[in-house]
mmCIF file of C-alpha atoms in Angstrom:
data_model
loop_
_atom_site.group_PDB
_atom_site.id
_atom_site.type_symbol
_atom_site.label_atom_id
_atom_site.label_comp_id
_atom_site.label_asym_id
_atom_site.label_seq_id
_atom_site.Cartn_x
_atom_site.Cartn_y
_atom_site.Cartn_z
ATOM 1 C CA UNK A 962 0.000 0.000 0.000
ATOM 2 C CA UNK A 963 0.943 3.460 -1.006
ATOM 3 C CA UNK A 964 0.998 4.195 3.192
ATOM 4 C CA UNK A 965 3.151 1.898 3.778
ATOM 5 C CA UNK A 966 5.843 2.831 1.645
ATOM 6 C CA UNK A 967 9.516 3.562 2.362
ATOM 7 C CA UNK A 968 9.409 7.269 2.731
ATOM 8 C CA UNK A 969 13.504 7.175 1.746
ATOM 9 C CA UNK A 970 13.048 6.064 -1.230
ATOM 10 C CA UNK A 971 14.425 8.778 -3.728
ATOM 11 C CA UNK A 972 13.818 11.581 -1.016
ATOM 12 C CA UNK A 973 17.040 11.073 1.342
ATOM 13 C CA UNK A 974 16.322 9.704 4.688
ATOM 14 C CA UNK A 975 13.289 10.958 6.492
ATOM 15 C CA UNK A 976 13.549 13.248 9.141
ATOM 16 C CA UNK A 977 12.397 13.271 13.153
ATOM 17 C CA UNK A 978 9.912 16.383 12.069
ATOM 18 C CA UNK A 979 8.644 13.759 9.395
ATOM 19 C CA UNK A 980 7.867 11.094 12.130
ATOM 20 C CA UNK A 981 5.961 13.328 14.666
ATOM 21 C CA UNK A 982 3.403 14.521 11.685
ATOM 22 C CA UNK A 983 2.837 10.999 10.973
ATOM 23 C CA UNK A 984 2.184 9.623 14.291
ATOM 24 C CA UNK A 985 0.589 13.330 14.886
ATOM 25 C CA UNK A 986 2.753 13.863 18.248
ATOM 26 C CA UNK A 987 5.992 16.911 18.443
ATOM 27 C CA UNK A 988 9.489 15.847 18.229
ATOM 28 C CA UNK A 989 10.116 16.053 21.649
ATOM 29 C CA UNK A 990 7.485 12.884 22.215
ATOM 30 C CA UNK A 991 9.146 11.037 18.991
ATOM 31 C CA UNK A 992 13.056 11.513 21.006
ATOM 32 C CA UNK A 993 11.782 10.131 24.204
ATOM 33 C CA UNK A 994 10.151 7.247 22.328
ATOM 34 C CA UNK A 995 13.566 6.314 20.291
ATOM 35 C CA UNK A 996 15.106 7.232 23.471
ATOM 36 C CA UNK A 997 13.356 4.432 25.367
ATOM 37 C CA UNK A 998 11.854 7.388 27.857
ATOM 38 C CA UNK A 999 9.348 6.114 30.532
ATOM 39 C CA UNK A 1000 7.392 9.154 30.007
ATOM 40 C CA UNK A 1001 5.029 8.057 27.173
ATOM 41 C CA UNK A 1002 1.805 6.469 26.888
ATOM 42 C CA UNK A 1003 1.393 3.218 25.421
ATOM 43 C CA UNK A 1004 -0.456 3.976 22.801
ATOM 44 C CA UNK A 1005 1.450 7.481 22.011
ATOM 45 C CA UNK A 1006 4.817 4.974 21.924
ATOM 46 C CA UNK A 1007 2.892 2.840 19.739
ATOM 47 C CA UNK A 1008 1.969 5.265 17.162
ATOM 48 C CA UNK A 1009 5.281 6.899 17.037
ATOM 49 C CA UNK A 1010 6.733 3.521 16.386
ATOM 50 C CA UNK A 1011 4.345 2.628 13.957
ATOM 51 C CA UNK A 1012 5.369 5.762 12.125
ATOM 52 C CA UNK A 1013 8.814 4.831 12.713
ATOM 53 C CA UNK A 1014 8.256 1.303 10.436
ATOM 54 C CA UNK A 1015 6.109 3.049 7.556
ATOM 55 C CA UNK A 1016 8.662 5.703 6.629
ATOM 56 C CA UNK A 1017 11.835 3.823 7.400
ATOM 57 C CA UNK A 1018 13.478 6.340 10.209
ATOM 58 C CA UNK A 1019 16.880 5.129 11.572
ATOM 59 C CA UNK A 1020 17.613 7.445 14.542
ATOM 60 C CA UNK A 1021 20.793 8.443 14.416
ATOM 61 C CA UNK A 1022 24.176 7.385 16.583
ATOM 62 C CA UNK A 1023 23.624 10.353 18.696
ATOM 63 C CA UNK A 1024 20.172 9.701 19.678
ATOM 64 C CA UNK A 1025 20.596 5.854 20.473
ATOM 65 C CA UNK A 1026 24.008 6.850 22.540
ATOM 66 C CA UNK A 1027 22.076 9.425 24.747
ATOM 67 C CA UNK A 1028 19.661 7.107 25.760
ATOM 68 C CA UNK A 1029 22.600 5.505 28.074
ATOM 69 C CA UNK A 1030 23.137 8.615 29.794
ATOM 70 C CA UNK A 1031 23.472 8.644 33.430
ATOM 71 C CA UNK A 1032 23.004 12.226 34.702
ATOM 72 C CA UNK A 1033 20.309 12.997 31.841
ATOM 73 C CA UNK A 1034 21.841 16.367 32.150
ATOM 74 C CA UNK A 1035 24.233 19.303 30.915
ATOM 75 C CA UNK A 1036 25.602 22.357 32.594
ATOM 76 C CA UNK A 1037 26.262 25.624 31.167
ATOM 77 C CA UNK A 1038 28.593 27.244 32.739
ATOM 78 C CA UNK A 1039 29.589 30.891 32.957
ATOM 79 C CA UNK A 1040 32.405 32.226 35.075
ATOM 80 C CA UNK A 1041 31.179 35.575 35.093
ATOM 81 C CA UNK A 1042 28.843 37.725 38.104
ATOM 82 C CA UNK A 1043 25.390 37.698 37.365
ATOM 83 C CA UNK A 1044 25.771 41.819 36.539
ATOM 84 C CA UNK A 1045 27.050 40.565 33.388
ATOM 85 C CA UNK A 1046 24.736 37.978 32.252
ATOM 86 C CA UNK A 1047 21.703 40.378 32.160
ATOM 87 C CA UNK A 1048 23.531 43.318 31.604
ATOM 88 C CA UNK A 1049 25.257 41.770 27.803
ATOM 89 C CA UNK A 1050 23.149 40.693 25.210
ATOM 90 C CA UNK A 1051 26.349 37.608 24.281
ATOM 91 C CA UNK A 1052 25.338 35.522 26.923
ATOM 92 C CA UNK A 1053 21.344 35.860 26.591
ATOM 93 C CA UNK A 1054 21.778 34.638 22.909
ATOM 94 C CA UNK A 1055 24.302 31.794 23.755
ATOM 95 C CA UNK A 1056 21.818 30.706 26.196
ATOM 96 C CA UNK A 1057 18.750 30.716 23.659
ATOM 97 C CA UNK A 1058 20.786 28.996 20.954
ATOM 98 C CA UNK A 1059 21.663 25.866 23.550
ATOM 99 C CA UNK A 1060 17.945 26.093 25.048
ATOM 100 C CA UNK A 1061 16.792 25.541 21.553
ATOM 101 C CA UNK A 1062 18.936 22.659 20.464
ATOM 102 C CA UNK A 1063 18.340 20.608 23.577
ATOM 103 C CA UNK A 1064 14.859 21.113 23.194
ATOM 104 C CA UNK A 1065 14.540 18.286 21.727
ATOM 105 C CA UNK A 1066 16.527 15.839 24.026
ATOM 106 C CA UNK A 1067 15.728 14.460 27.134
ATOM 107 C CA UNK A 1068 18.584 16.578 28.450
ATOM 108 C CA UNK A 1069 17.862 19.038 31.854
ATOM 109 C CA UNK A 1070 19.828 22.353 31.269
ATOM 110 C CA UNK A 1071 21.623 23.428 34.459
ATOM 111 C CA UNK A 1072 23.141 27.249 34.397
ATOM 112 C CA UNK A 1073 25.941 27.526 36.325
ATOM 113 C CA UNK A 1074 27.334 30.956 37.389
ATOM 114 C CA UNK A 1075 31.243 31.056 39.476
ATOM 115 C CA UNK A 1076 31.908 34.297 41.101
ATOM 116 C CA UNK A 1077 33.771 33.103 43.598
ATOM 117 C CA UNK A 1078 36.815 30.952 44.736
ATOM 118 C CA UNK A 1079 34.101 28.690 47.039
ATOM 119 C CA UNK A 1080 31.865 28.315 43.763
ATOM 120 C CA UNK A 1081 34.537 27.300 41.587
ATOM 121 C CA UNK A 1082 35.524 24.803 44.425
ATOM 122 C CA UNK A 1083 31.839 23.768 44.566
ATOM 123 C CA UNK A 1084 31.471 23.466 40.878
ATOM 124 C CA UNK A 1085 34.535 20.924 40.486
ATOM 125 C CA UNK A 1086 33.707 18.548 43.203
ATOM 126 C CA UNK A 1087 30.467 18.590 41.430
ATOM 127 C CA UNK A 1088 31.742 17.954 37.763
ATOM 128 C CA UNK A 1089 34.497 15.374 39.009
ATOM 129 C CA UNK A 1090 31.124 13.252 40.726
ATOM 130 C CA UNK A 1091 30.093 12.953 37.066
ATOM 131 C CA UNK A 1092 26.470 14.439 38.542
ATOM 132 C CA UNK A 1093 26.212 15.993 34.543
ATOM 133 C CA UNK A 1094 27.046 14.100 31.161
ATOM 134 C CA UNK A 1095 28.525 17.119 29.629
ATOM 135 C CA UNK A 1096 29.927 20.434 30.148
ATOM 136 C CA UNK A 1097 29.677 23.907 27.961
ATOM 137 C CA UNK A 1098 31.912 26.610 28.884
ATOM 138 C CA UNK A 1099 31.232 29.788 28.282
ATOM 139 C CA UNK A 1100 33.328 33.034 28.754
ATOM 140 C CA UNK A 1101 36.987 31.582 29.020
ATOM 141 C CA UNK A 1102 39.622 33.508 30.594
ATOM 142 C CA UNK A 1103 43.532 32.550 30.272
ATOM 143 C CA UNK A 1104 43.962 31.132 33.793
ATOM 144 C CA UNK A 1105 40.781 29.218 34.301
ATOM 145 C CA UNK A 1106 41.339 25.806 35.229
ATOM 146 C CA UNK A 1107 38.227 24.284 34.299
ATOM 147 C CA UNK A 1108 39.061 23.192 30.732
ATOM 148 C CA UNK A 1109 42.156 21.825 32.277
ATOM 149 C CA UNK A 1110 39.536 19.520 35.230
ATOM 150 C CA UNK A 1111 37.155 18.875 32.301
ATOM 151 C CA UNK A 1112 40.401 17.350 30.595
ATOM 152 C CA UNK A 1113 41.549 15.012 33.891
ATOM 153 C CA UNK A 1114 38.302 13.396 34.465
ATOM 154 C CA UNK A 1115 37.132 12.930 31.043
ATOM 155 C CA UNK A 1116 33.929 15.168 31.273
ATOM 156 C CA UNK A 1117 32.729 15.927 27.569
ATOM 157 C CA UNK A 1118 33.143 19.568 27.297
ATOM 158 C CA UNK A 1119 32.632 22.197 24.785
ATOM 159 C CA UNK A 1120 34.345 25.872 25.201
ATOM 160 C CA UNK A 1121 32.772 28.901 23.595
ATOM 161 C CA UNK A 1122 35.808 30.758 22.496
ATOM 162 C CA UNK A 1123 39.223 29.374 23.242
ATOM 163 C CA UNK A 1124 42.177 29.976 25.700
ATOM 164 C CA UNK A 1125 44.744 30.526 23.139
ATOM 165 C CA UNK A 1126 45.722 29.370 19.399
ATOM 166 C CA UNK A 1127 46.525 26.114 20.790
ATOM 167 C CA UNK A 1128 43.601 25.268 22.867
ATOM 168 C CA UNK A 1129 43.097 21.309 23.376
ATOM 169 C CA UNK A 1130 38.977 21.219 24.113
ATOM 170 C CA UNK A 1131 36.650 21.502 21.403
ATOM 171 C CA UNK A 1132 35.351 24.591 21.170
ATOM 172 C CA UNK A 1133 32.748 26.656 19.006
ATOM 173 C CA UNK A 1134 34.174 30.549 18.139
ATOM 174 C CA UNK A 1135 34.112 33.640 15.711
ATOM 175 C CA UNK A 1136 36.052 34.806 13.393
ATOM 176 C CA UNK A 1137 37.597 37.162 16.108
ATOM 177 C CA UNK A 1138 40.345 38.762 14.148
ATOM 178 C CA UNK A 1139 39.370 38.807 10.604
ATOM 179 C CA UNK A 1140 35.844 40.565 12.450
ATOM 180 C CA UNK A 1141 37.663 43.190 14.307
ATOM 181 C CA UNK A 1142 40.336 43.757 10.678
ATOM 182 C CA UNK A 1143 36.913 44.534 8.752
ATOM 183 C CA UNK A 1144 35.496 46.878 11.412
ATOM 184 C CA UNK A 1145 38.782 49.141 11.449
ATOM 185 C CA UNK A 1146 39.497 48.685 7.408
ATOM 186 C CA UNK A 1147 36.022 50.263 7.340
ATOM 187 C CA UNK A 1148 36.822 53.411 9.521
ATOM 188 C CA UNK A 1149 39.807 53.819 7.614
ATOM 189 C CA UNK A 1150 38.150 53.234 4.410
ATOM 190 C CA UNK A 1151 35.746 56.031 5.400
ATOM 191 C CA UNK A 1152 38.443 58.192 5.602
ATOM 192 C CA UNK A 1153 39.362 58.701 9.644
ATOM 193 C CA UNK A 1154 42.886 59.608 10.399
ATOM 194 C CA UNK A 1155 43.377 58.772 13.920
ATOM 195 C CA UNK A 1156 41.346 55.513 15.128
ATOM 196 C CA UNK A 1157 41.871 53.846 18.500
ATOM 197 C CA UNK A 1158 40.650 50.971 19.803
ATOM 198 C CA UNK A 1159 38.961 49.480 23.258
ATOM 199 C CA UNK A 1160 39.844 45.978 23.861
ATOM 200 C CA UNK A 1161 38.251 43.639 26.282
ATOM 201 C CA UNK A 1162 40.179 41.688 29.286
ATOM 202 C CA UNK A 1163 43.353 40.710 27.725
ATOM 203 C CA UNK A 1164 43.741 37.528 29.625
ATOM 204 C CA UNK A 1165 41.138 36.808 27.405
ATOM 205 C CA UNK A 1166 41.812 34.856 23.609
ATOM 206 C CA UNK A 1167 38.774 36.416 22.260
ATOM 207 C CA UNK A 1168 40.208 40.282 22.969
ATOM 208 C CA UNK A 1169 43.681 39.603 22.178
ATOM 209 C CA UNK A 1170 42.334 38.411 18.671
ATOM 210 C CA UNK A 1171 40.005 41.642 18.098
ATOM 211 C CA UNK A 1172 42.899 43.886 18.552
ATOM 212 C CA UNK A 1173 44.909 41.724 16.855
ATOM 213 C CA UNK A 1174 42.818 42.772 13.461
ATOM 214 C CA UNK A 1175 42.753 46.405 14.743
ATOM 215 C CA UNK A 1176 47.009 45.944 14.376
ATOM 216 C CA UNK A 1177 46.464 44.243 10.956
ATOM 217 C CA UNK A 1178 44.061 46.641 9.614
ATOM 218 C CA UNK A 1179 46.384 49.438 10.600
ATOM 219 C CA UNK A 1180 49.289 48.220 9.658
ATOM 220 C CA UNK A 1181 48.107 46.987 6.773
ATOM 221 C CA UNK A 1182 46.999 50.684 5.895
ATOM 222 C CA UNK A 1183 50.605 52.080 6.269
ATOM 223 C CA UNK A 1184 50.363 53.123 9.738
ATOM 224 C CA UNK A 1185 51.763 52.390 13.071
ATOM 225 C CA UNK A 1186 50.088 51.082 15.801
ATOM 226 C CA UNK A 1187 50.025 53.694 18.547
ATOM 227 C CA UNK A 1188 50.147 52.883 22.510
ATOM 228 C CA UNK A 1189 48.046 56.263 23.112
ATOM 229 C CA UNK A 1190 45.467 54.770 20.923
ATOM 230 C CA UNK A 1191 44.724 51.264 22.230
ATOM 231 C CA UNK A 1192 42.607 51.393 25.731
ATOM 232 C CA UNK A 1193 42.193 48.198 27.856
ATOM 233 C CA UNK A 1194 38.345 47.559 29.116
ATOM 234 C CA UNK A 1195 36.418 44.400 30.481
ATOM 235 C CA UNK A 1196 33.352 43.862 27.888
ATOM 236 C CA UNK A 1197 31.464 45.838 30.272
ATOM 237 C CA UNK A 1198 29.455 49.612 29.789
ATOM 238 C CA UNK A 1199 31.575 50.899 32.363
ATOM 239 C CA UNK A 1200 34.482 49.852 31.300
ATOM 240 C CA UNK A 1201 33.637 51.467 27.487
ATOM 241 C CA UNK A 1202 32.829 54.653 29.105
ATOM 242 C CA UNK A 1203 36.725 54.575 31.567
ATOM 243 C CA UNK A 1204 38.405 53.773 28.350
ATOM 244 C CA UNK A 1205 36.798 56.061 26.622
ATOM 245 C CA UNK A 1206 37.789 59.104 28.651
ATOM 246 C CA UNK A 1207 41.452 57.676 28.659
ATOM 247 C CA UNK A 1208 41.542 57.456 24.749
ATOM 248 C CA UNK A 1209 40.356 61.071 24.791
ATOM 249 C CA UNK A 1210 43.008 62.210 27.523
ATOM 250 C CA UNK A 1211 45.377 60.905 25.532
ATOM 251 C CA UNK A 1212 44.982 61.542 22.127
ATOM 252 C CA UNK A 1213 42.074 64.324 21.879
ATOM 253 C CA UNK A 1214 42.490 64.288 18.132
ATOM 254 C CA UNK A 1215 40.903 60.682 17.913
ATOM 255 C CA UNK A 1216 38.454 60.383 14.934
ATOM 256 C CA UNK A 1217 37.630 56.587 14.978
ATOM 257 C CA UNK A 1218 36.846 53.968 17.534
ATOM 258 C CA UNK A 1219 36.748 50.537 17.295
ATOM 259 C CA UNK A 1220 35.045 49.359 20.746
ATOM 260 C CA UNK A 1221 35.335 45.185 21.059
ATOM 261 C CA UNK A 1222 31.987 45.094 22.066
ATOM 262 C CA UNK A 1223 28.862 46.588 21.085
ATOM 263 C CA UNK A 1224 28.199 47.711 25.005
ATOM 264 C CA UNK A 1225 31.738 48.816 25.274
ATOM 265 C CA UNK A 1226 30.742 51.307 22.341
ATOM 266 C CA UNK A 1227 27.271 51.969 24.196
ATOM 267 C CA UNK A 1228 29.550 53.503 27.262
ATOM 268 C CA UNK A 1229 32.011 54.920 24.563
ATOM 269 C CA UNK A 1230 29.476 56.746 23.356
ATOM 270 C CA UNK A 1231 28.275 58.398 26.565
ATOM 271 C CA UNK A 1232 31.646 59.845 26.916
ATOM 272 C CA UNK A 1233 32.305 61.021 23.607
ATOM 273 C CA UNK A 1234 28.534 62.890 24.261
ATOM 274 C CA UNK A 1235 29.192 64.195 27.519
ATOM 275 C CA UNK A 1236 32.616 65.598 25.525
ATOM 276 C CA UNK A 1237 30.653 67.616 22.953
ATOM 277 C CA UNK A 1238 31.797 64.822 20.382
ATOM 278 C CA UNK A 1239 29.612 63.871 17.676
ATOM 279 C CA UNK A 1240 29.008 60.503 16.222
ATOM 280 C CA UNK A 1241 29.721 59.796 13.389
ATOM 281 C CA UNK A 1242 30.531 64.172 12.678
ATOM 282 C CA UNK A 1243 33.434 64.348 14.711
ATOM 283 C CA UNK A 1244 34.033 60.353 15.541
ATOM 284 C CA UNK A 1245 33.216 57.468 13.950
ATOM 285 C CA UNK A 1246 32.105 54.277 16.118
ATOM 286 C CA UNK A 1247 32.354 50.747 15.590
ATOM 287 C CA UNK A 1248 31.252 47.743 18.359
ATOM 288 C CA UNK A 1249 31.176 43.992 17.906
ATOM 289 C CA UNK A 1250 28.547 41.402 18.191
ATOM 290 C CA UNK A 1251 25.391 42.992 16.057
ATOM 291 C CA UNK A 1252 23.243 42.425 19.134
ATOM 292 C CA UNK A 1253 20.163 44.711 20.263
ATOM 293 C CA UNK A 1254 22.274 47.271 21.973
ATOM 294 C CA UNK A 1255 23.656 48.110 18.364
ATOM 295 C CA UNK A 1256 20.681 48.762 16.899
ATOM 296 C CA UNK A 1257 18.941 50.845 19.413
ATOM 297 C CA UNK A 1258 21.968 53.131 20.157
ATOM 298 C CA UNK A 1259 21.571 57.085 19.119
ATOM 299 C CA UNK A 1260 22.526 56.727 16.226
ATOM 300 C CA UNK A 1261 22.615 53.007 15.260
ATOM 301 C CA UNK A 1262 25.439 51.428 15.646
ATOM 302 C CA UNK A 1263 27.759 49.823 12.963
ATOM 303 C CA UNK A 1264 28.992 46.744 13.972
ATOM 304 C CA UNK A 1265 30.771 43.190 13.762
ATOM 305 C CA UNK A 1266 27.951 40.719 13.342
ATOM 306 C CA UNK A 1267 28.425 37.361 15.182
ATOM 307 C CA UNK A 1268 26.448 34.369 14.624
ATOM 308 C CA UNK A 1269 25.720 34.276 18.852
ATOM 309 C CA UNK A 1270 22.590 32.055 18.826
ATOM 310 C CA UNK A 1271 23.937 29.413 16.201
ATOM 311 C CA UNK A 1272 27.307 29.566 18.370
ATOM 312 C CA UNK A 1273 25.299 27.968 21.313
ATOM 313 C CA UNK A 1274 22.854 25.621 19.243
ATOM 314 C CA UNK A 1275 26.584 24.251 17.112
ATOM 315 C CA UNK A 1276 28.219 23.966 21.197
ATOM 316 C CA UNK A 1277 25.271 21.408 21.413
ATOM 317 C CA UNK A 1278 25.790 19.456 18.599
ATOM 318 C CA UNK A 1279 29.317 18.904 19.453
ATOM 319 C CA UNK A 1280 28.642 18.212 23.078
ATOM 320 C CA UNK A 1281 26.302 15.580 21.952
ATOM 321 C CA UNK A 1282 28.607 14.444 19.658
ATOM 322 C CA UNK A 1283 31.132 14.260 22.744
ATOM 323 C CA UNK A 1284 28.801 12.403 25.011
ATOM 324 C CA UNK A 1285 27.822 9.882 22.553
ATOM 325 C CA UNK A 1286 31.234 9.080 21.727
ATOM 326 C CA UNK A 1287 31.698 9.594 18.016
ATOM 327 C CA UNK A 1288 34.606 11.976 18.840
ATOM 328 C CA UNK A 1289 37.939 9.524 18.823
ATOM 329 C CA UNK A 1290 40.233 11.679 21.956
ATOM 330 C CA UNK A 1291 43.188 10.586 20.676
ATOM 331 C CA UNK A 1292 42.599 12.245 17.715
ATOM 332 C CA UNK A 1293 42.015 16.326 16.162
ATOM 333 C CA UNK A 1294 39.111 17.314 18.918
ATOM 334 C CA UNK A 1295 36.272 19.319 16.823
ATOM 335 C CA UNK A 1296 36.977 23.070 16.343
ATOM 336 C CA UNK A 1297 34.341 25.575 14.679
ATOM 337 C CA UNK A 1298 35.284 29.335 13.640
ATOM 338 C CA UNK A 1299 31.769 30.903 12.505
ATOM 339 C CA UNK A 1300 32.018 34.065 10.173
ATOM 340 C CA UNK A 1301 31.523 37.131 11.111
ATOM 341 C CA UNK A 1302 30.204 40.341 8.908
ATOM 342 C CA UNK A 1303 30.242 43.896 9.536
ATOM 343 C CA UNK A 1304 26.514 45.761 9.458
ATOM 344 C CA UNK A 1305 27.006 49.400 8.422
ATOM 345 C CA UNK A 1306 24.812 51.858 10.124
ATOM 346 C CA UNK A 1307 24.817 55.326 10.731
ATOM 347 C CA UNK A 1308 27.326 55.913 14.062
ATOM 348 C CA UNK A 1309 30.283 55.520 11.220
#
């Protein structure tokens, strides 16, 4: 019978979305059913599976290893105060784009903040108990020794960003430094004389990339790269608006700013305000990340858009990849650099 046909056949292999219309249940049901979840009716298990026959699903490796898990559980971790996580748009999106690709496992979600030496403490005795089957790091300074734990006791792990050029754990980043080359090519390109920069927390890979493009775009223009020019911050509003006032102490004549984040510039912008500087008149201004702040600054802000969402849904799919153990160790441990664009808007 026509209903009973393979549903492969000439169409590629049917999908999970093409099992829950047929048996008339979401995906969510259809996972815990392959999954061999508890939490299903009888009869919903039978139609999914009856579903399952007529189109010819295989679940994939992933799905049949998860169902093995012990914890039924990842955490997200964030070594960062809780001021920053609702005060930077970067960490909301990261969160949505793994909240939206676990959706569909049976996989609780624990957030994790460490703003202390006793949470960090905490957290590891935690972790080395294998009470979670996976780990995604978010926010990785130079001198954090969770990667390094995460290594020792075998926890699958996936970093958002990396510790250096060399980092071991899989990870999921941007395109940092070819990013932060296109944002200051552009101010130059538009015809500023004098640009400086605000970098985040140099202990940090991801800022020590961004003004590594700010060097390359500069040099690369014929210039040198200027000590009065280049202003250290932390990725926070506060820290735009100190740097800020030092770049303008120091070299008044400024004309373009690069801020490493799109906050940064927010606080970059007060100052230059409060200093009877316009934007983009007197100085042009560039952030990083594309998120909300940038596009409801005054005037819009031109900036380095990163893919923040997909960055957290792809930490997922390499996690799961981790726990289900399709990742050999002892080989090349998965590493994805997303691609960043600039979006021109009025502040340059």
């Amino acid at each position: 019978m026509a209903g009973t046909r393979r549903h492969g056949a000439g169409r590629g292999r049917p999908t999970l979305e093409e099992v829950a219309a047929r048996a008339g249940v979401g995906r969510g049901t259809v996972s815990r059913v392959i999954n061999g979840s508890p939490r299903v009716s009888d009869r919903t298990r039978t139609a999914v599976e009856q579903a399952v026959a007529e189109l010819g699903y295989v679940p994939n490796r992933v799905a049949r290893a998860l169902a093995a898990n012990r914890a039924d559980a990842v955490a997200l971790v964030i070594p960062e105060p809780e001021t920053r996580l609702f005060a930077e748009p970067y960490f909301s999106d990261i969160i949505r784009g793994v909240g939206a690709e676990l959706a569909d496992t049976d996989l609780q979600l624990l957030l994790t903040l460490i703003r202390t030496p006793k949470e960090r403490q905490r957290l590891a005795d935690y972790l080395s108990a294998h009470r979670v089957d996976g780990v995604l790091l978010v926010s990785v300074h130079a001198d954090d020794p969770l990667p390094d734990l995460l290594e020792r006791i075998e926890m699958p792990a996936v970093l958002s960003g990396r510790r250096s050029a060399h980092e071991t754990v899989p990870y999921v980043d941007s395109d940092n430094t070819g990013g932060a080359q296109s944002a200051v090519e552009h101010l130059i390109g538009r015809g500023r004389e004098t640009v400086a920069t605000i970098t985040g927390p140099l202990d940090m890979y991801v800022a020590q990339c961004r003004l590594e493009g700010y060097g390359a775009a500069v040099r690369a223009a014929g210039r040198e790269v200027e000590a009065e020019l280049v202003a250290s911050a932390d990725f926070t509003e506060e820290g735009g608006r100190r740097a800020m006032r030092q770049l303008l102490s120091q070299r008044p004549d400024l004309d373009g700013v690069f801020a490493a984040s799109d906050v940064m510039a927010a606080g970059a912008r007060q100052v230059l305000r409060e200093n009877g500087r316009g934007v983009p008149d007197d100085v042009a201004l560039v952030g990083f990340e594309d998120s909300a702040v940038a596009r409801h600054m005054d005037p819009p802000l031109t900036s380095v858009r990163q893919a923040t969402e997909e960055m957290g849904r792809a930490m997922v799919r390499v996690l799961l990849e981790e726990i289900a153990g399709r990742s050999d160790r002892t080989a090349k441990r998965p590493q994805m650099v997303l691609p960043t664009q600039l979006v021109r808007r009025e502040s340059s």
